[in-house]
Amino acid sequence: YFFLGMYWVPKIVKYSRWYLIKNFFRILAASLIMAGVLGYLLRFVQ
């Protein structure tokens, strides 16, 4: 079990880190788009 843990844990950590980075950029892009749309709508309303 120890050797299995030594083999699997780095793979899971590496994969989860890559997944978090990918989703971080996706969330950042979505939030920037939402902020731009909200700013445009507020400017249009005023």
Backbone as JSON Lines, residues from 0, in Angstrom:
{"i":0,"aa":"Y","n":[0.83,-1.2,0.0],"ca":[0.0,0.0,0.0],"c":[0.87,1.26,0.0]}
{"i":1,"aa":"F","n":[1.98,1.21,0.71],"ca":[2.85,2.38,0.77],"c":[3.41,2.71,-0.61]}
{"i":2,"aa":"F","n":[3.83,1.66,-1.34],"ca":[4.39,1.9,-2.67],"c":[3.3,2.38,-3.63]}
{"i":3,"aa":"L","n":[2.09,1.85,-3.47],"ca":[0.99,2.33,-4.3],"c":[0.72,3.81,-4.02]}
{"i":4,"aa":"G","n":[0.77,4.19,-2.74],"ca":[0.57,5.59,-2.38],"c":[1.67,6.46,-2.96]}
{"i":5,"aa":"M","n":[2.91,5.99,-2.87],"ca":[4.04,6.75,-3.42],"c":[3.91,6.9,-4.93]}
{"i":6,"aa":"Y","n":[3.27,5.93,-5.58],"ca":[3.11,6.01,-7.03],"c":[1.93,6.89,-7.43]}
{"i":7,"aa":"W","n":[0.83,6.8,-6.7],"ca":[-0.39,7.5,-7.12],"c":[-0.48,8.94,-6.64]}
{"i":8,"aa":"V","n":[0.02,9.2,-5.41],"ca":[-0.14,10.55,-4.85],"c":[0.48,11.64,-5.73]}
{"i":9,"aa":"P","n":[1.73,11.49,-6.21],"ca":[2.26,12.56,-7.07],"c":[1.45,12.76,-8.34]}
{"i":10,"aa":"K","n":[0.92,11.67,-8.92],"ca":[0.1,11.8,-10.13],"c":[-1.17,12.59,-9.82]}
{"i":11,"aa":"I","n":[-1.82,12.27,-8.71],"ca":[-3.07,12.95,-8.35],"c":[-2.79,14.42,-8.05]}
{"i":12,"aa":"V","n":[-1.7,14.69,-7.33],"ca":[-1.36,16.08,-7.0],"c":[-1.06,16.87,-8.28]}
{"i":13,"aa":"K","n":[-0.29,16.26,-9.19],"ca":[0.06,16.93,-10.43],"c":[-1.2,17.2,-11.26]}
{"i":14,"aa":"Y","n":[-2.07,16.19,-11.37],"ca":[-3.29,16.35,-12.16],"c":[-4.21,17.4,-11.56]}
{"i":15,"aa":"S","n":[-4.37,17.38,-10.22],"ca":[-5.26,18.34,-9.58],"c":[-4.7,19.76,-9.72]}
{"i":16,"aa":"R","n":[-3.37,19.89,-9.65],"ca":[-2.77,21.21,-9.81],"c":[-3.02,21.73,-11.23]}
{"i":17,"aa":"W","n":[-2.81,20.87,-12.25],"ca":[-3.06,21.26,-13.63],"c":[-4.53,21.63,-13.82]}
{"i":18,"aa":"Y","n":[-5.44,20.86,-13.2],"ca":[-6.88,21.11,-13.32],"c":[-7.23,22.45,-12.68]}
{"i":19,"aa":"L","n":[-6.64,22.74,-11.52],"ca":[-6.91,24.02,-10.84],"c":[-6.41,25.19,-11.67]}
{"i":20,"aa":"I","n":[-5.21,25.06,-12.26],"ca":[-4.67,26.15,-13.07],"c":[-5.56,26.38,-14.29]}
{"i":21,"aa":"K","n":[-5.99,25.29,-14.94],"ca":[-6.85,25.42,-16.12],"c":[-8.17,26.09,-15.75]}
{"i":22,"aa":"N","n":[-8.8,25.62,-14.67],"ca":[-10.06,26.21,-14.25],"c":[-9.88,27.64,-13.75]}
{"i":23,"aa":"F","n":[-8.71,27.95,-13.17],"ca":[-8.45,29.31,-12.7],"c":[-8.46,30.27,-13.88]}
{"i":24,"aa":"F","n":[-7.8,29.91,-14.98],"ca":[-7.8,30.79,-16.15],"c":[-9.2,30.9,-16.74]}
{"i":25,"aa":"R","n":[-9.96,29.81,-16.73],"ca":[-11.33,29.84,-17.26],"c":[-12.21,30.75,-16.41]}
{"i":26,"aa":"I","n":[-12.11,30.61,-15.07],"ca":[-12.9,31.45,-14.17],"c":[-12.47,32.91,-14.31]}
{"i":27,"aa":"L","n":[-11.18,33.16,-14.44],"ca":[-10.68,34.53,-14.59],"c":[-11.22,35.15,-15.87]}
{"i":28,"aa":"A","n":[-11.21,34.41,-16.97],"ca":[-11.73,34.93,-18.23],"c":[-13.23,35.2,-18.12]}
{"i":29,"aa":"A","n":[-13.97,34.29,-17.5],"ca":[-15.42,34.47,-17.35],"c":[-15.72,35.68,-16.49]}
{"i":30,"aa":"S","n":[-14.96,35.87,-15.4],"ca":[-15.21,37.02,-14.52],"c":[-14.86,38.32,-15.23]}
{"i":31,"aa":"L","n":[-13.8,38.32,-16.06],"ca":[-13.45,39.52,-16.81],"c":[-14.54,39.86,-17.82]}
{"i":32,"aa":"I","n":[-15.08,38.84,-18.5],"ca":[-16.16,39.06,-19.46],"c":[-17.39,39.6,-18.75]}
{"i":33,"aa":"M","n":[-17.73,39.01,-17.6],"ca":[-18.9,39.48,-16.85],"c":[-18.7,40.91,-16.38]}
{"i":34,"aa":"A","n":[-17.5,41.25,-15.91],"ca":[-17.22,42.61,-15.45],"c":[-17.34,43.59,-16.61]}
{"i":35,"aa":"G","n":[-16.83,43.21,-17.78],"ca":[-16.93,44.08,-18.95],"c":[-18.37,44.28,-19.37]}
{"i":36,"aa":"V","n":[-19.17,43.21,-19.37],"ca":[-20.58,43.31,-19.75],"c":[-21.34,44.17,-18.75]}
{"i":37,"aa":"L","n":[-21.09,43.96,-17.46],"ca":[-21.78,44.76,-16.44],"c":[-21.38,46.23,-16.54]}
{"i":38,"aa":"G","n":[-20.11,46.51,-16.76],"ca":[-19.67,47.9,-16.91],"c":[-20.31,48.53,-18.14]}
{"i":39,"aa":"Y","n":[-20.39,47.79,-19.23],"ca":[-21.0,48.32,-20.46],"c":[-22.48,48.6,-20.24]}
{"i":40,"aa":"L","n":[-23.18,47.68,-19.56],"ca":[-24.61,47.87,-19.29],"c":[-24.83,49.07,-18.37]}
{"i":41,"aa":"L","n":[-24.02,49.21,-17.34],"ca":[-24.16,50.35,-16.42],"c":[-23.9,51.66,-17.16]}
{"i":42,"aa":"R","n":[-22.89,51.69,-18.01],"ca":[-22.59,52.89,-18.78],"c":[-23.74,53.18,-19.75]}
{"i":43,"aa":"F","n":[-24.33,52.13,-20.3],"ca":[-25.44,52.32,-21.24],"c":[-26.67,52.86,-20.52]}
{"i":44,"aa":"V","n":[-26.91,52.34,-19.29],"ca":[-28.08,52.8,-18.52],"c":[-27.9,54.26,-18.13]}
{"i":45,"aa":"Q","n":[-26.71,54.62,-17.68],"ca":[-26.49,56.01,-17.28],"c":[-26.38,56.87,-18.53]}
